[in-house]
PDB file of C-alpha atoms in Angstrom:
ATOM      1  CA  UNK A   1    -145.615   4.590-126.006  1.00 53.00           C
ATOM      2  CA  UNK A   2    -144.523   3.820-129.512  1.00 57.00           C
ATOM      3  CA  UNK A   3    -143.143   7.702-130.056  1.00 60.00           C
ATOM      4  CA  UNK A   4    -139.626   7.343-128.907  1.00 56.00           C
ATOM      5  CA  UNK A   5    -139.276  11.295-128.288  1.00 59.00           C
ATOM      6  CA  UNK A   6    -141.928  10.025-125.315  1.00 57.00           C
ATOM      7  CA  UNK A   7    -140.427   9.912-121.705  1.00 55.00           C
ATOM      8  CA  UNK A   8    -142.949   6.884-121.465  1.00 55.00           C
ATOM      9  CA  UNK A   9    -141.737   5.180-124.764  1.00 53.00           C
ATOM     10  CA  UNK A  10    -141.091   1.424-124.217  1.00 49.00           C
ATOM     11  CA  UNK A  11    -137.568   2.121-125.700  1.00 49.00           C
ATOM     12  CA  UNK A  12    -136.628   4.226-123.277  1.00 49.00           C
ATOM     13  CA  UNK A  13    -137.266   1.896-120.250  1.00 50.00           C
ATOM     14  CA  UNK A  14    -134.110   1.677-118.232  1.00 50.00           C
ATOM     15  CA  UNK A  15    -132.541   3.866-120.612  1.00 52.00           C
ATOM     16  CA  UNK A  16    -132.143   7.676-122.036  1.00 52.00           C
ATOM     17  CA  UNK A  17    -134.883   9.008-120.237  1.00 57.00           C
ATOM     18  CA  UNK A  18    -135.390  12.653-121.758  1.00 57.00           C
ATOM     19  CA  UNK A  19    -135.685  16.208-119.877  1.00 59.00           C
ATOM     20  CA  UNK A  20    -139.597  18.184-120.717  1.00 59.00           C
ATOM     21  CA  UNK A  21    -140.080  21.340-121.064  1.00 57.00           C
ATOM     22  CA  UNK A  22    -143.290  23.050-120.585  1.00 58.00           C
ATOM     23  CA  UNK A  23    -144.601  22.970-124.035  1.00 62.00           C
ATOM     24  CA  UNK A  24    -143.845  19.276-123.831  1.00 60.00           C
ATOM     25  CA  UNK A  25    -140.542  19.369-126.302  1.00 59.00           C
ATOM     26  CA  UNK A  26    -138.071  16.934-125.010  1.00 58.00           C
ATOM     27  CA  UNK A  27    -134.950  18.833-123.814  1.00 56.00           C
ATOM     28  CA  UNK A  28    -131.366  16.683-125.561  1.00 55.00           C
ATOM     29  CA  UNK A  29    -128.301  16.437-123.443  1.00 53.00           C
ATOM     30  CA  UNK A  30    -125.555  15.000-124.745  1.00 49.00           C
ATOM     31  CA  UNK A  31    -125.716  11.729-126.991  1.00 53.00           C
ATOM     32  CA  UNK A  32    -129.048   9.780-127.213  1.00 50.00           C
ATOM     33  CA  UNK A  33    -128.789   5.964-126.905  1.00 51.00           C
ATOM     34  CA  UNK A  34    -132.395   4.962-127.344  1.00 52.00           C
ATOM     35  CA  UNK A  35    -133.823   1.512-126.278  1.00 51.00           C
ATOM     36  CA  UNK A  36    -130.276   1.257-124.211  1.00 50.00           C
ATOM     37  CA  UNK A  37    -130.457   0.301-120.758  1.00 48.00           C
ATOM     38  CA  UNK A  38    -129.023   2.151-118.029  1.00 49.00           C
ATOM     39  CA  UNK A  39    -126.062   0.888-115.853  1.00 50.00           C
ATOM     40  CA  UNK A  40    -127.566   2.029-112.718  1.00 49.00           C
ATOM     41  CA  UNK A  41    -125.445   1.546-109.224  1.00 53.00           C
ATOM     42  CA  UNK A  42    -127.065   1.299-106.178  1.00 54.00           C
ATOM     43  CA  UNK A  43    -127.115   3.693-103.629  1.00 56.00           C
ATOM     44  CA  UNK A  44    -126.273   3.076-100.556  1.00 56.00           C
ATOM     45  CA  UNK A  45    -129.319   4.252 -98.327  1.00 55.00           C
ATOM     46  CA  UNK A  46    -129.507   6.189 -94.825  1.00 56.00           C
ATOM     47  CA  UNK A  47    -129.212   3.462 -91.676  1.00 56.00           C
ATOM     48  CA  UNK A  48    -126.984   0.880 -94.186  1.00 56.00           C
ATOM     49  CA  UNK A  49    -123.272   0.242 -94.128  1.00 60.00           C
ATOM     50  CA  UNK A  50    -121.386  -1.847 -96.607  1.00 61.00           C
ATOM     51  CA  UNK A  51    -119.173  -4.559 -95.166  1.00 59.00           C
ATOM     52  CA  UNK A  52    -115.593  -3.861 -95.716  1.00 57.00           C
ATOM     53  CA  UNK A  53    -113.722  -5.797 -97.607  1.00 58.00           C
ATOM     54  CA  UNK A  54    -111.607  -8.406 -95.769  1.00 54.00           C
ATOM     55  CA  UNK A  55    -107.920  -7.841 -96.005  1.00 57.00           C
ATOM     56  CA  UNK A  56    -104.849  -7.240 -93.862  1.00 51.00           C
ATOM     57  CA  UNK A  57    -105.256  -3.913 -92.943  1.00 51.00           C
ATOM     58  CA  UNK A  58    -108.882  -4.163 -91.371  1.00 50.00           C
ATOM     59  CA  UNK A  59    -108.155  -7.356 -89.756  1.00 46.00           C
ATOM     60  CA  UNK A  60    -108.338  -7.863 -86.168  1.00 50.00           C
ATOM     61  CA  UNK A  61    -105.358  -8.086 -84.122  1.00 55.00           C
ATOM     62  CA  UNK A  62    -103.953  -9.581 -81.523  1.00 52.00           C
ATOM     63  CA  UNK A  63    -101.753  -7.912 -78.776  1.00 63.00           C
ATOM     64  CA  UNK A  64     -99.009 -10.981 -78.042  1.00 63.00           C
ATOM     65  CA  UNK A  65     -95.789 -10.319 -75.986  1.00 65.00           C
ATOM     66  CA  UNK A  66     -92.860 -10.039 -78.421  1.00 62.00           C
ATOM     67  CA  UNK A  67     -90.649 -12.168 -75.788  1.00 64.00           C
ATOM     68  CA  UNK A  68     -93.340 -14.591 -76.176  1.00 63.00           C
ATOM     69  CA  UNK A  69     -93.847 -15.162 -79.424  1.00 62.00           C
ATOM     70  CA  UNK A  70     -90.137 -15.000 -80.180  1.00 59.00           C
ATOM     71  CA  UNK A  71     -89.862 -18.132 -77.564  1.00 61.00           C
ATOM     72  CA  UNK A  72     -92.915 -19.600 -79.316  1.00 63.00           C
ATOM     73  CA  UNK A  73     -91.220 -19.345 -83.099  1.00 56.00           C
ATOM     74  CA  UNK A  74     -87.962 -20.793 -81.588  1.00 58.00           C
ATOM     75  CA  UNK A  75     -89.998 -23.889 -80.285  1.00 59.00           C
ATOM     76  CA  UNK A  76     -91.061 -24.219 -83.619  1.00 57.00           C
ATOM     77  CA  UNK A  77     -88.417 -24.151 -85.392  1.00 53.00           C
ATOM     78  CA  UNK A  78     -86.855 -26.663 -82.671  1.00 54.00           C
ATOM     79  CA  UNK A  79     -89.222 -29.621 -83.551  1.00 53.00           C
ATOM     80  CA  UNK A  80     -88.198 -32.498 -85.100  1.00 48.00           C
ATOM     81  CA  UNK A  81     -90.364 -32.591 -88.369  1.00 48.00           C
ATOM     82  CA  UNK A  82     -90.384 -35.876 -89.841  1.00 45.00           C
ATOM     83  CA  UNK A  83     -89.408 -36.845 -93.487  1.00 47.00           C
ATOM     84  CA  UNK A  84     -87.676 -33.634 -94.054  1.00 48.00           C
ATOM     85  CA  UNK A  85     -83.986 -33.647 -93.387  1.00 48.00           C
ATOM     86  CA  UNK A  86     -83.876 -30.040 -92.050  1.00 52.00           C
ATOM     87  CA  UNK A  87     -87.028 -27.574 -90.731  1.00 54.00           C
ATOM     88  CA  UNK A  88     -89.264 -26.671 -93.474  1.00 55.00           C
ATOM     89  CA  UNK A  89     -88.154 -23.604 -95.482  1.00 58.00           C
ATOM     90  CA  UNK A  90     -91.381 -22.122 -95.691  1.00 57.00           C
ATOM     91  CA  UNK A  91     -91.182 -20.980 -92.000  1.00 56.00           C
ATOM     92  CA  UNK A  92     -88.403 -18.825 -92.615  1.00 58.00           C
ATOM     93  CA  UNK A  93     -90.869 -16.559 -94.751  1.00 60.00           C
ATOM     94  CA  UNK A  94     -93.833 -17.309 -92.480  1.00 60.00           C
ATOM     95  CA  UNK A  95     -92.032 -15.884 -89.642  1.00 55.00           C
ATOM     96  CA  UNK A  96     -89.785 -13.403 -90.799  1.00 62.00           C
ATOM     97  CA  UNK A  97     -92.185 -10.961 -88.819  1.00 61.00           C
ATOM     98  CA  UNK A  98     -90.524 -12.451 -85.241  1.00 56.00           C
ATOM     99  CA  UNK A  99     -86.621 -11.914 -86.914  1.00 57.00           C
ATOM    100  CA  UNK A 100     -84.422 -14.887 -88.134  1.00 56.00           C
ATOM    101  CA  UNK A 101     -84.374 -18.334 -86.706  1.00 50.00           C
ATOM    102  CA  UNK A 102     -81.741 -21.048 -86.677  1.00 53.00           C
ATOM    103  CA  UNK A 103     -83.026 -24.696 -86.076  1.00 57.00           C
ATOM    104  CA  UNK A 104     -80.848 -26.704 -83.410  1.00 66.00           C
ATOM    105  CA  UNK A 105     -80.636 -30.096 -82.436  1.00 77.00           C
ATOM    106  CA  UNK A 106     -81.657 -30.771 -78.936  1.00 84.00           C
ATOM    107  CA  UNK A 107     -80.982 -34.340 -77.263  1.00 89.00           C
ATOM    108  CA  UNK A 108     -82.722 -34.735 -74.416  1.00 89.00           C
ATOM    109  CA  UNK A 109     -80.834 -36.546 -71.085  1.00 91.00           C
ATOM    110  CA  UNK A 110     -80.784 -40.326 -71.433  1.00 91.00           C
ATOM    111  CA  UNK A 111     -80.221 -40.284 -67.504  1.00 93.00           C
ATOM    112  CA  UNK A 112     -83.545 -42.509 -66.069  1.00 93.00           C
ATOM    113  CA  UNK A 113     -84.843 -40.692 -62.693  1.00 93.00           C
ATOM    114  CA  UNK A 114     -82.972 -38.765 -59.687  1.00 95.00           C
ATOM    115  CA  UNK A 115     -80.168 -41.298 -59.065  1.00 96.00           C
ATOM    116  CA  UNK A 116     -77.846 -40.030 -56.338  1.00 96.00           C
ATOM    117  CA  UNK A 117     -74.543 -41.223 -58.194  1.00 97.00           C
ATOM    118  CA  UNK A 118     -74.557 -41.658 -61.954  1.00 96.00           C
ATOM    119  CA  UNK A 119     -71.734 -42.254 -64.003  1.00 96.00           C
ATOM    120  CA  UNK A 120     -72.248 -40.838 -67.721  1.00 96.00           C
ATOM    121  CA  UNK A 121     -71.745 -37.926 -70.482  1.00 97.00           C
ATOM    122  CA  UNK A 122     -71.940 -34.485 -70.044  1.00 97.00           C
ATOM    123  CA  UNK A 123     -74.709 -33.484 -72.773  1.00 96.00           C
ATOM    124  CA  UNK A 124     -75.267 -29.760 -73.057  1.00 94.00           C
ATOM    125  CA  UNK A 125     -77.152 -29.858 -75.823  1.00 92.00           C
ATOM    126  CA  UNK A 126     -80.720 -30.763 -73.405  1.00 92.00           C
ATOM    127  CA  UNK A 127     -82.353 -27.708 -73.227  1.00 90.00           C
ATOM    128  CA  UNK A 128     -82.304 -25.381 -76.706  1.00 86.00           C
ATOM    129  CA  UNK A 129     -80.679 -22.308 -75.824  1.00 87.00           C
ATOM    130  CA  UNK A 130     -77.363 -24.473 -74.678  1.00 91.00           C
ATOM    131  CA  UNK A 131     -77.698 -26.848 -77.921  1.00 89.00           C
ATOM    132  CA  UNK A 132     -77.812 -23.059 -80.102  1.00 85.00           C
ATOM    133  CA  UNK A 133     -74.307 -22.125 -78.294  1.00 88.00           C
ATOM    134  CA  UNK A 134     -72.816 -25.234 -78.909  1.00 88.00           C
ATOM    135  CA  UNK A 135     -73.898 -25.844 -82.124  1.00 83.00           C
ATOM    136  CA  UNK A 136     -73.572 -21.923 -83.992  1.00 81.00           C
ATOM    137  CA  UNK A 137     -72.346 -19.859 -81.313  1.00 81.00           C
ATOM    138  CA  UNK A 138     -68.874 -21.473 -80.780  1.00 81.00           C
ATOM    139  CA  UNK A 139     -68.080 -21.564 -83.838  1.00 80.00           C
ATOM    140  CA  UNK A 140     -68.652 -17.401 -84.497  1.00 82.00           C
ATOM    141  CA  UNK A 141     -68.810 -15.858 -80.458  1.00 84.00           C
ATOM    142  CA  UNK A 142     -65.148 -15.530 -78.382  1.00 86.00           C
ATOM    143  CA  UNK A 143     -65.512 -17.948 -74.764  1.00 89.00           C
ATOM    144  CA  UNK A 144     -65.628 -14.447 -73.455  1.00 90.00           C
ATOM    145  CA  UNK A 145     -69.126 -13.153 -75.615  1.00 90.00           C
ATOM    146  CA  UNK A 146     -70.248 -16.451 -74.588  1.00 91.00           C
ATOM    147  CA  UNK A 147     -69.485 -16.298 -70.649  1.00 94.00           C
ATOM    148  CA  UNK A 148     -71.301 -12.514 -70.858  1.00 92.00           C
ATOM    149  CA  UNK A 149     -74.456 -14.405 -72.637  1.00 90.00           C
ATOM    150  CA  UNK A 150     -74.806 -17.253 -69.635  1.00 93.00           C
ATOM    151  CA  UNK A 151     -74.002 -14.619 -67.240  1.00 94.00           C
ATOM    152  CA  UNK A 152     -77.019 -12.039 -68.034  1.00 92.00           C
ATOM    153  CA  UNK A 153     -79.207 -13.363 -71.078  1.00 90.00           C
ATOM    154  CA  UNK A 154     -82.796 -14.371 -69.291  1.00 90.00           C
ATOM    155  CA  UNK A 155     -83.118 -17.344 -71.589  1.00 88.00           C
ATOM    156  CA  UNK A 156     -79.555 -18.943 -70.532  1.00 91.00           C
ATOM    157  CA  UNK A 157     -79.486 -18.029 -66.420  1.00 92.00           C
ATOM    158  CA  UNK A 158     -83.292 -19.958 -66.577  1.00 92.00           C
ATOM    159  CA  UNK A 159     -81.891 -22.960 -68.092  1.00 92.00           C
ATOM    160  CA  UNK A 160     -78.985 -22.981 -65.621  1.00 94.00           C
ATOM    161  CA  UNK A 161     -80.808 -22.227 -63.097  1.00 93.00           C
ATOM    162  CA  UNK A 162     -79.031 -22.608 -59.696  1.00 93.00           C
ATOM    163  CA  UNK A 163     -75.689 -23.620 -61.686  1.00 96.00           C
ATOM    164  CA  UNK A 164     -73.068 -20.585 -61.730  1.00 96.00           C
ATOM    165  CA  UNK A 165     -72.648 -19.613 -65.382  1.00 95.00           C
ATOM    166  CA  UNK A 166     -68.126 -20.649 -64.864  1.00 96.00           C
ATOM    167  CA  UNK A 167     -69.891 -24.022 -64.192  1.00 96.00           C
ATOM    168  CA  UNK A 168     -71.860 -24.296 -67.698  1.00 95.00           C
ATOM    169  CA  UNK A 169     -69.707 -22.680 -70.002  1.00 95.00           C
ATOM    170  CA  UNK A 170     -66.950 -25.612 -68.301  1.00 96.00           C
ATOM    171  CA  UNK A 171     -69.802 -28.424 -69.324  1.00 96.00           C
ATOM    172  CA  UNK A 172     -69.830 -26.472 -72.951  1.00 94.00           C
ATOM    173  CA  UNK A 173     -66.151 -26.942 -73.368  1.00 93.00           C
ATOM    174  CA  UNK A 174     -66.259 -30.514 -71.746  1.00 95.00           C
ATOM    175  CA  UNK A 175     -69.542 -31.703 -73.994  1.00 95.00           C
ATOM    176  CA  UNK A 176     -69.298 -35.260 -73.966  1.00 95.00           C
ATOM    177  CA  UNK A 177     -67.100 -35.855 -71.494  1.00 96.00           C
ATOM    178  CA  UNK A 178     -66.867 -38.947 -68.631  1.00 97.00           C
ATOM    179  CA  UNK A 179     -67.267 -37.820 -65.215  1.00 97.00           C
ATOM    180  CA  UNK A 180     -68.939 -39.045 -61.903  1.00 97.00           C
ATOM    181  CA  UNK A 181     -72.101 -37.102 -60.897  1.00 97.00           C
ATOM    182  CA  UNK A 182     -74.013 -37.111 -57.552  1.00 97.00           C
ATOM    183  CA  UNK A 183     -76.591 -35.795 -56.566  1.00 97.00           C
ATOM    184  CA  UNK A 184     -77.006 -32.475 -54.614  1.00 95.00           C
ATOM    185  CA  UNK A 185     -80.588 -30.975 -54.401  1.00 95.00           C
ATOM    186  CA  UNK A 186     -83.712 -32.318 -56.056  1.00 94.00           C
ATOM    187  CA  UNK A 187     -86.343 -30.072 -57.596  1.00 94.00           C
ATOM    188  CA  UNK A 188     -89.858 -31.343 -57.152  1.00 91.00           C
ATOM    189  CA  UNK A 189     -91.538 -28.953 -59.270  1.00 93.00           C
ATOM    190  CA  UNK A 190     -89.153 -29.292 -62.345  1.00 93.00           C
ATOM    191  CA  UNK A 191     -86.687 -32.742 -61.778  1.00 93.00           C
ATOM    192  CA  UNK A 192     -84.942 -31.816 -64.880  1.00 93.00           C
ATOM    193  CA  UNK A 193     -83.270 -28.573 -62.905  1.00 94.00           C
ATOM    194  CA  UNK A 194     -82.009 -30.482 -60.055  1.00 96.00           C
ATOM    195  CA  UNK A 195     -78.658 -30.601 -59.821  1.00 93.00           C
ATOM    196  CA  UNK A 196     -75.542 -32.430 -59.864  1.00 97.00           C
ATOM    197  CA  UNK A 197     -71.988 -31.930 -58.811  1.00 96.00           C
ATOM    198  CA  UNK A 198     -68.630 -33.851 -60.305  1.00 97.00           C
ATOM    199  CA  UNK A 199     -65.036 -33.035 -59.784  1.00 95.00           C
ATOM    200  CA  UNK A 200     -63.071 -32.457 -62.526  1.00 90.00           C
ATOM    201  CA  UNK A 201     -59.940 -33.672 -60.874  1.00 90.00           C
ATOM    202  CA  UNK A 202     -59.380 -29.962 -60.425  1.00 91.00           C
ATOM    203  CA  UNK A 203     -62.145 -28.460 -58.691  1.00 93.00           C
ATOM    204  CA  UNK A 204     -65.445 -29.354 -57.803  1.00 94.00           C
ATOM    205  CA  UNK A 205     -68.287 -28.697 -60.428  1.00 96.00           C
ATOM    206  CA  UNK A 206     -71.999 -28.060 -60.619  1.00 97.00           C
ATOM    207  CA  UNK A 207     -74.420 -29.223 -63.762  1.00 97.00           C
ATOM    208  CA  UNK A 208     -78.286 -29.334 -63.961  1.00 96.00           C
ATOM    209  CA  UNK A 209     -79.699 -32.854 -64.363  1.00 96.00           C
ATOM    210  CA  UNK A 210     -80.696 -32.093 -68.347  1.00 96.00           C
ATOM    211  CA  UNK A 211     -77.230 -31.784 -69.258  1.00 96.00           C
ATOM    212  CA  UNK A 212     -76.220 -35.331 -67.864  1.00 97.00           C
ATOM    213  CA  UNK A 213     -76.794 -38.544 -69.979  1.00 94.00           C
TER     214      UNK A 213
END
């Protein structure tokens, strides 16, 4: 144990341990580090698997409509968040993934119940997707772009509903407006897409109850 040419010296434990050949001289490979202990990894053994590490690319994930989620980020971003002047800018970068986002003021009807006659404001900017034309689009989009968007875009003929689109893009150029309104069918399901007509000493209009106030 004390000889340290011994495969069983003390020194070597956990370190150098050297090759024997038959006549018992110990066989030298390389550089001898006596009484230096081994870095030994362990090795993974049959039946075991190491857990991988957790990171992005090994992470589950989940199969969500794109349409969805789009309409989900846009909700977000149209939330009033209190004591900050303007959305947070950190969303931007948290959902750059869905595509860009503009916040936009909605302002819901002030109009109490289904009254059959109501005298008060046209307000276009109730549901989102109206609030985003008035508020960006008009400003950068031709009347025509616009009347092509209300005409065929999912998310503008389901706010308008039963309203022809020559009726909403009239309540877009009219926001804010005075005008008579009475009351022509009543949605059970959804009040807030019944709808009203008003003349516009012209012609005869129709407007869903969110964009009255």
């Amino acid at each position: 144990m004390t000889n340290p040419n011994s495969p069983h010296a003390a020194v070597n434990a956990g370190g150098f341990v050297p090759r024997i050949e038959k006549s018992g001289k110990p066989i030298q490979d390389g550089k001898k580090e006596m009484g230096v202990v081994k870095d030994v990894k362990p090795t993974q053994t049959a039946g075991t698997q190491q857990k991988p590490a957790n990171n992005p690319t090994n992470s589950p994930k989940v199969n969500i409509d794109k349409a969805v989620a789009k309409k989900a980020v846009q909700l977000i971003f149209d939330t009033t968040w209190f004591n900050w002047d303007e959305t947070p800018k950190i969303f931007e970068k948290i959902f750059k993934q869905y595509g860009n986002f503009i916040s936009v003021q909605v302002k819901p009807s002030t109009m109490v119940g289904l009254p059959q006659n109501h005298k008060g404001t046209i307000n276009i900017s109730g549901k989102a997707p109206y609030a985003f034309i008035k508020d960006t689009l008009l400003r950068i989009e031709g009347p025509s772009a616009i009347m092509r968007m209300i005409e065929t875009n999912p998310t503008y003929t389901e706010a308008r509903g039963k309203v022809p689109a020559e009726h909403m893009m009239f309540a877009l150029e009219n926001d804010g407006k005075t005008f008579d309104f009475r009351l022509i069918e009543t949605d059970k399901a959804n009040p807030d897409m019944s709808y009203y007509d008003y003349s516009d000493g012209i012609k005869h209009r129709e407007i869903p109850r969110w964009a009255i106030s």
